[in-house]
Short mmCIF file of C-alpha atoms in Angstrom, two decimals:
data_model
loop_
_atom_site.label_atom_id
_atom_site.label_comp_id
_atom_site.label_asym_id
_atom_site.label_seq_id
_atom_site.Cartn_x
_atom_site.Cartn_y
_atom_site.Cartn_z
CA MET A 1 12.89 154.25 29.29
CA LYS A 2 11.22 150.85 29.01
CA SER A 3 9.79 151.66 25.63
CA ARG A 4 13.25 152.60 24.35
CA ALA A 5 15.18 149.79 25.99
CA LEU A 6 13.03 146.99 24.68
CA PRO A 7 13.88 147.39 20.98
CA VAL A 8 17.53 147.74 21.88
CA LEU A 9 17.47 144.52 23.85
CA VAL A 10 15.70 142.77 21.01
CA MET A 11 18.34 143.92 18.58
CA LEU A 12 21.15 142.83 20.89
CA TRP A 13 19.51 139.46 21.37
CA ALA A 14 19.11 139.07 17.62
CA ALA A 15 22.72 139.98 17.04
CA CYS A 16 23.86 137.38 19.52
CA PHE A 17 21.53 134.52 18.79
CA ALA A 18 20.96 134.94 15.10
CA GLN A 19 24.58 133.99 14.35
CA PRO A 20 24.08 130.21 14.50
CA SER A 21 21.70 130.49 11.59
CA LEU A 22 24.68 131.61 9.53
CA ALA A 23 26.24 128.16 9.88
CA ALA A 24 26.37 126.14 6.71
CA THR A 25 26.61 122.39 6.34
CA GLN A 26 27.45 120.22 3.40
CA GLN A 27 27.16 116.46 3.09
CA VAL A 28 30.08 114.77 1.40
CA THR A 29 29.67 111.36 -0.19
CA ALA A 30 32.56 109.01 -0.85
CA ASN A 31 31.87 106.85 -3.87
CA ILE A 32 33.59 103.50 -4.14
CA GLU A 33 33.06 100.47 -6.38
CA PHE A 34 34.08 96.90 -5.92
CA ALA A 35 35.41 94.45 -8.47
CA ASP A 36 36.81 90.99 -8.79
CA VAL A 37 40.50 90.42 -9.01
CA ILE A 38 41.92 87.45 -10.83
CA GLN A 39 45.28 86.28 -9.72
CA VAL A 40 47.85 85.65 -12.42
CA SER A 41 50.88 83.50 -12.11
CA THR A 42 53.86 83.24 -14.38
CA ASP A 43 56.27 80.60 -15.46
CA SER A 44 59.75 81.16 -14.18
CA ASP A 45 61.43 78.34 -15.92
CA SER A 46 64.75 79.85 -16.89
CA GLY A 47 67.02 82.84 -17.00
CA GLY A 48 66.20 84.24 -13.65
CA ARG A 49 63.18 85.86 -15.10
CA ASN A 50 60.23 86.31 -12.94
CA LEU A 51 57.36 88.62 -12.55
CA SER A 52 56.55 90.10 -9.24
CA LEU A 53 53.39 88.42 -8.12
CA PRO A 54 50.57 88.69 -7.89
CA VAL A 55 49.74 90.37 -11.13
CA LEU A 56 46.25 91.67 -10.99
CA ILE A 57 43.50 91.24 -13.49
CA THR A 58 40.74 93.66 -12.85
CA VAL A 59 37.23 93.02 -14.01
CA ASN A 60 35.15 96.03 -13.33
CA ASN A 61 31.53 96.82 -13.86
CA PHE A 62 31.89 98.52 -17.18
CA GLY A 63 33.23 95.69 -19.27
CA SER A 64 36.61 97.33 -19.58
CA THR A 65 39.15 95.13 -17.95
CA TYR A 66 42.84 95.39 -17.56
CA PHE A 67 45.65 94.37 -15.39
CA SER A 68 48.56 96.40 -14.32
CA GLN A 69 51.49 95.53 -12.22
CA SER A 70 54.80 97.00 -11.30
CA GLY A 71 57.69 94.64 -10.95
CA LYS A 72 61.25 93.98 -11.90
CA VAL A 73 62.85 94.62 -15.20
CA TYR A 74 63.96 91.32 -16.51
CA ASP A 75 65.93 90.20 -19.46
CA LYS A 76 64.74 89.09 -22.80
CA ASP A 77 63.48 85.62 -22.69
CA HIS A 78 60.32 83.72 -22.94
CA ASP A 79 57.85 83.77 -20.24
CA THR A 80 54.29 82.80 -19.76
CA VAL A 81 51.58 84.51 -17.85
CA LYS A 82 48.70 82.30 -16.94
CA PHE A 83 45.33 83.77 -16.33
CA THR A 84 42.92 82.00 -14.13
CA GLY A 85 39.63 83.22 -12.90
CA PRO A 86 35.90 82.75 -12.95
CA LYS A 87 34.62 81.23 -16.17
CA ASP A 88 32.46 84.19 -16.95
CA GLN A 89 35.28 86.65 -16.59
CA VAL A 90 37.97 85.35 -18.91
CA MET A 91 39.15 87.62 -21.61
CA ASN A 92 38.45 87.38 -25.25
CA PHE A 93 39.96 90.57 -26.49
CA LEU A 94 43.35 91.79 -25.45
CA THR A 95 45.52 94.70 -26.33
CA LEU A 96 49.00 95.02 -24.99
CA ALA A 97 50.06 98.48 -24.10
CA TYR A 98 52.70 100.03 -21.94
CA SER A 99 53.21 103.08 -19.85
CA ASP A 100 56.60 104.34 -18.76
CA GLY A 101 55.02 106.24 -15.92
CA VAL A 102 55.24 109.53 -17.76
CA SER A 103 53.81 109.04 -21.19
CA ALA A 104 50.23 108.30 -21.87
CA LEU A 105 49.25 104.72 -22.32
CA THR A 106 50.61 103.54 -25.65
CA PRO A 107 49.06 100.58 -27.41
CA ILE A 108 51.65 98.13 -28.56
CA LYS A 109 49.89 95.27 -30.11
CA SER A 110 46.55 93.66 -30.21
CA VAL A 111 47.29 90.08 -29.41
CA CYS A 112 43.89 88.63 -29.69
CA SER A 113 40.44 89.53 -30.76
CA GLN A 114 37.12 87.93 -30.89
CA GLN A 115 37.48 87.61 -34.62
CA GLY A 116 40.96 86.14 -34.52
CA ASP A 117 42.67 82.96 -33.56
CA GLY A 118 40.57 80.85 -35.79
CA GLY A 119 37.67 80.88 -33.47
CA ASP A 120 39.73 79.72 -30.56
CA GLY A 121 39.14 82.89 -28.68
CA CYS A 122 42.05 83.71 -26.49
CA ASP A 123 42.87 80.34 -25.21
CA LYS A 124 46.46 81.15 -26.09
CA LEU A 125 47.69 84.61 -26.83
CA TYR A 126 51.03 85.64 -28.15
CA GLY A 127 52.67 88.98 -28.23
CA SER A 128 56.07 90.55 -28.33
CA ILE A 129 56.42 93.80 -26.54
CA GLN A 130 60.05 94.25 -27.38
CA SER A 131 59.73 93.89 -31.09
CA GLU A 132 56.86 96.30 -31.17
CA HIS A 133 58.43 98.82 -28.92
CA GLY A 134 61.85 98.53 -30.52
CA ASN A 135 63.97 99.43 -27.56
CA SER A 136 65.12 96.60 -25.42
CA ALA A 137 66.81 98.88 -22.95
CA GLU A 138 63.76 100.87 -22.13
CA SER A 139 62.17 100.28 -18.85
CA ILE A 140 58.47 99.81 -19.03
CA SER A 141 56.92 100.22 -15.68
CA THR A 142 53.48 98.94 -16.28
CA VAL A 143 51.83 96.70 -18.79
CA PHE A 144 48.18 96.98 -19.41
CA LEU A 145 45.85 94.57 -21.05
CA THR A 146 42.96 96.61 -22.18
CA ASN A 147 39.59 96.19 -23.76
CA LEU A 148 38.95 92.89 -22.15
CA ALA A 149 35.38 91.88 -22.35
CA PRO A 150 33.80 89.22 -20.19
CA SER A 151 33.34 85.91 -21.91
CA ALA A 152 31.57 82.74 -21.01
CA SER A 153 34.32 80.65 -22.49
CA LYS A 154 36.93 78.66 -20.67
CA ASN A 155 39.86 80.09 -18.79
CA SER A 156 42.49 81.78 -20.90
CA LYS A 157 46.21 81.68 -20.99
CA LEU A 158 48.47 84.39 -22.27
CA SER A 159 51.97 83.67 -23.45
CA LEU A 160 54.30 86.60 -23.84
CA PHE A 161 57.39 85.95 -25.84
CA ASP A 162 60.47 88.11 -25.90
CA LEU A 163 59.04 90.05 -23.08
CA CYS A 164 61.72 92.55 -22.28
CA ALA A 165 61.99 95.17 -19.60
CA VAL A 166 58.37 95.01 -18.87
CA TYR A 167 58.39 95.40 -15.17
CA GLN A 168 60.66 97.57 -13.14
CA MET B 1 -5.54 190.67 50.32
CA PHE B 2 -2.72 191.40 47.96
CA THR B 3 -2.57 194.48 45.91
CA ARG B 4 -2.67 194.05 42.19
CA ALA B 5 1.02 194.79 41.96
CA THR B 6 1.86 192.23 44.58
CA THR B 7 -0.26 189.62 42.86
CA LYS B 8 1.55 190.19 39.61
CA LYS B 9 4.89 189.72 41.34
CA ILE B 10 3.77 186.52 42.96
CA LEU B 11 2.56 185.11 39.64
CA ALA B 12 5.78 186.13 37.96
CA TYR B 13 7.90 184.38 40.58
CA ALA B 14 5.71 181.30 40.46
CA SER B 15 6.01 181.04 36.70
CA ALA B 16 9.75 181.47 36.85
CA ALA B 17 10.05 178.83 39.55
CA ALA B 18 7.93 176.42 37.55
CA ILE B 19 10.08 176.86 34.49
CA ILE B 20 13.36 176.62 36.35
CA SER B 21 12.34 173.60 38.40
CA SER B 22 11.00 171.84 35.29
CA ASN B 23 14.30 172.24 33.43
CA ALA B 24 16.28 170.96 36.38
CA LEU B 25 14.33 167.65 36.52
CA ALA B 26 14.73 166.75 32.81
CA ALA B 27 17.39 164.14 31.80
CA THR B 28 18.34 162.73 28.41
CA GLN B 29 20.36 159.68 27.47
CA SER B 30 21.61 158.67 24.08
CA VAL B 31 21.17 154.99 23.39
CA THR B 32 23.12 153.33 20.56
CA ALA B 33 21.84 150.19 18.93
CA ASN B 34 24.76 148.23 17.54
CA ILE B 35 24.09 145.87 14.72
CA ALA B 36 26.54 144.24 12.38
CA PHE B 37 25.73 143.17 8.86
CA ASP B 38 27.52 140.29 7.22
CA THR B 39 27.18 137.76 4.46
CA PRO B 40 25.69 134.35 5.25
CA LEU B 41 28.02 131.44 4.71
CA ALA B 42 27.40 129.40 1.59
CA LEU B 43 28.89 126.01 0.76
CA THR B 44 28.91 124.80 -2.80
CA LYS B 45 29.96 121.22 -3.39
CA ASN B 46 31.80 120.95 -6.67
CA LEU B 47 32.89 117.33 -6.30
CA ASP B 48 32.15 114.43 -4.02
CA ILE B 49 34.93 112.04 -3.12
CA GLU B 50 35.69 109.39 -5.72
CA PHE B 51 37.74 106.35 -4.79
CA GLY B 52 37.37 104.41 -8.02
CA VAL B 53 37.34 100.63 -8.20
CA VAL B 54 38.77 98.48 -5.46
CA LYS B 55 39.09 94.79 -4.80
CA ALA B 56 35.92 93.18 -3.50
CA GLY B 57 35.68 90.83 -0.56
CA VAL B 58 38.61 91.97 1.51
CA THR B 59 38.95 93.82 4.79
CA GLY B 60 41.15 96.84 5.16
CA THR B 61 41.17 100.55 4.54
CA HIS B 62 41.42 102.94 1.65
CA THR B 63 42.45 106.46 2.49
CA ILE B 64 42.18 109.24 -0.01
CA SER B 65 44.20 112.36 0.66
CA THR B 66 43.09 115.89 -0.09
CA ALA B 67 45.37 115.62 -3.11
CA GLY B 68 43.41 112.63 -4.37
CA THR B 69 45.97 109.93 -3.67
CA VAL B 70 44.62 106.60 -2.45
CA THR B 71 46.61 104.49 -0.03
CA ASP B 72 45.65 100.97 0.98
CA GLY B 73 45.76 99.38 4.40
CA GLY B 74 45.28 95.80 5.48
CA SER B 75 44.23 93.54 2.63
CA ALA B 76 42.56 96.31 0.65
CA VAL B 77 43.70 96.76 -2.94
CA TRP B 78 42.94 99.78 -5.06
CA LEU B 79 42.47 98.75 -8.66
CA SER B 80 41.49 101.48 -11.06
CA GLY B 81 39.66 104.71 -11.69
CA SER B 82 40.34 108.41 -11.34
CA PRO B 83 40.22 109.11 -7.62
CA HIS B 84 39.80 112.60 -6.27
CA ALA B 85 38.98 114.38 -3.03
CA ALA B 86 35.81 116.33 -2.40
CA ASP B 87 35.92 119.94 -3.55
CA ILE B 88 33.78 122.50 -1.74
CA THR B 89 33.70 126.25 -2.24
CA ILE B 90 33.07 128.29 0.90
CA ALA B 91 31.80 131.83 0.42
CA GLY B 92 30.77 134.44 2.95
CA SER B 93 32.18 137.34 4.88
CA ALA B 94 35.30 139.00 3.61
CA THR B 95 36.35 139.90 7.14
CA GLN B 96 35.01 137.35 9.58
CA THR B 97 36.98 134.17 10.21
CA ILE B 98 35.36 130.76 10.18
CA ASP B 99 35.44 127.48 12.06
CA ILE B 100 35.24 124.19 10.16
CA SER B 101 34.24 120.87 11.65
CA VAL B 102 33.31 117.40 10.47
CA GLY B 103 30.88 114.83 11.79
CA GLY B 104 27.94 112.67 10.95
CA TYR B 105 30.02 109.81 9.61
CA THR B 106 27.53 107.41 8.05
CA ALA B 107 28.45 103.94 6.86
CA ASN B 108 26.95 102.55 3.70
CA GLU B 109 26.94 98.90 2.70
CA SER B 110 30.39 97.59 3.53
CA ALA B 111 32.29 100.87 3.87
CA THR B 112 32.56 103.06 6.96
CA PRO B 113 34.06 106.55 6.72
CA SER B 114 36.27 108.16 9.36
CA ASN B 115 39.21 110.47 9.82
CA ALA B 116 38.35 113.10 7.24
CA THR B 117 41.15 115.45 6.32
CA CYS B 118 40.80 119.00 5.06
CA ASP B 119 42.88 121.42 3.07
CA TYR B 120 41.37 124.91 3.28
CA ASP B 121 42.53 127.54 0.83
CA GLY B 122 45.72 125.66 0.02
CA GLY B 123 46.91 125.83 3.59
CA GLY B 124 47.94 122.19 3.69
CA SER B 125 46.22 118.98 4.61
CA GLY B 126 45.29 118.26 8.20
CA SER B 127 42.44 117.83 10.61
CA CYS B 128 39.01 119.04 9.62
CA SER B 129 38.67 120.81 12.96
CA LEU B 130 39.78 124.29 11.98
CA SER B 131 39.34 127.39 14.12
CA ALA B 132 39.54 131.01 13.06
CA ALA B 133 40.38 130.09 9.51
CA ALA B 134 40.65 132.86 6.97
CA ALA B 135 37.50 134.71 6.00
CA PRO B 136 36.14 133.06 2.86
CA GLY B 137 35.13 136.19 1.03
CA ALA B 138 33.84 135.55 -2.44
CA GLY B 139 35.01 131.94 -2.30
CA LYS B 140 37.78 129.73 -1.00
CA THR B 141 38.34 126.05 -1.75
CA LEU B 142 38.04 123.29 0.80
CA LEU B 143 39.42 119.91 -0.30
CA VAL B 144 38.30 116.93 1.75
CA GLY B 145 39.72 113.42 1.97
CA VAL B 146 38.59 110.52 4.13
CA ARG B 147 39.38 106.99 5.20
CA LEU B 148 37.06 104.10 4.36
CA THR B 149 37.16 100.92 6.37
CA LEU B 150 35.93 97.88 4.46
CA ASP B 151 34.31 94.99 6.28
CA GLY B 152 35.00 92.48 3.52
CA THR B 153 31.40 91.75 2.62
CA ALA B 154 31.35 93.59 -0.71
CA VAL B 155 31.13 91.50 -3.84
CA ALA B 156 32.06 92.41 -7.38
CA GLY B 157 29.59 94.84 -8.84
CA ASP B 158 28.71 96.40 -5.52
CA SER B 159 29.09 100.10 -4.95
CA SER B 160 29.02 102.02 -1.72
CA THR B 161 28.33 105.64 -0.86
CA PRO B 162 29.29 106.34 2.75
CA SER B 163 28.96 109.97 3.77
CA PHE B 164 29.74 112.58 6.38
CA THR B 165 29.02 116.25 7.00
CA ILE B 166 31.20 119.34 6.86
CA THR B 167 29.97 122.26 8.97
CA VAL B 168 31.22 125.83 8.70
CA VAL B 169 30.33 128.64 11.12
CA TYR B 170 31.65 132.10 11.76
CA SER B 171 34.18 132.18 14.57
#
């Protein structure tokens, strides 16, 4: 009996205690990157126009920089967005684009480039979203400034004229 | 002395008794050895968690759901990127249920993970402590989100890779 029982016990033991070896583990890594944020303020000199603040300028590690901000829709008038930030992170190439929250990002107008502005860089930038987009009634939820490359020049200012229905 | 005939009788009876008594003492018992065969569990990580780019130098939390949506807490500000949850394929037995657990939260640089959430086989997001979940069979998807708590010491250009461990066993 002993000679028969022993293998049986071994098999029962194996069945019971071998199960933990079937456990599987997997390490999960959460990747996150950190970037500077430049605060942007706006003029609110007339017409009840104002941007919801703060508007964010993002300077990430890859040289592609943009800001995006949701805010109110406001009427057609002049407004000015002032960019301030570290000297080595001002922008010298801007492209205005919009997204209505559904469509893909649509470039509207390049308002400055390294080759433009008579060598002044982007000390002052001008653009008209409404005239380029052609529909003053359309609500644009987010405005992006894209393709911003770090520059060692002075702080930049961006003036947006006839900015219409940019923020909702 | 016995006659020859008597001797033969005695031997015959003795032989019969030996045979009969021998059969009466024998006993047999069938012993069954039960053993079950199954498929070892296998976890295949298809994607780690990706938060994207967030504001440096602030305290707060970023929580990414199993659907890949990032929500901010405190002073934390999510900025850009294409965030997504972790995606793990669990394969194993087609009949045996599984238990899922999470642990081993390990901080890295300025970010500390906690409160992982799991969505196994499209059953909805919830705790990562699952018992008797459906047998994985050839492969079922486990989506994993997590919360990161930032201590505010990160500077622009930093990156962080906090981690934790998902464990799956048969129930």
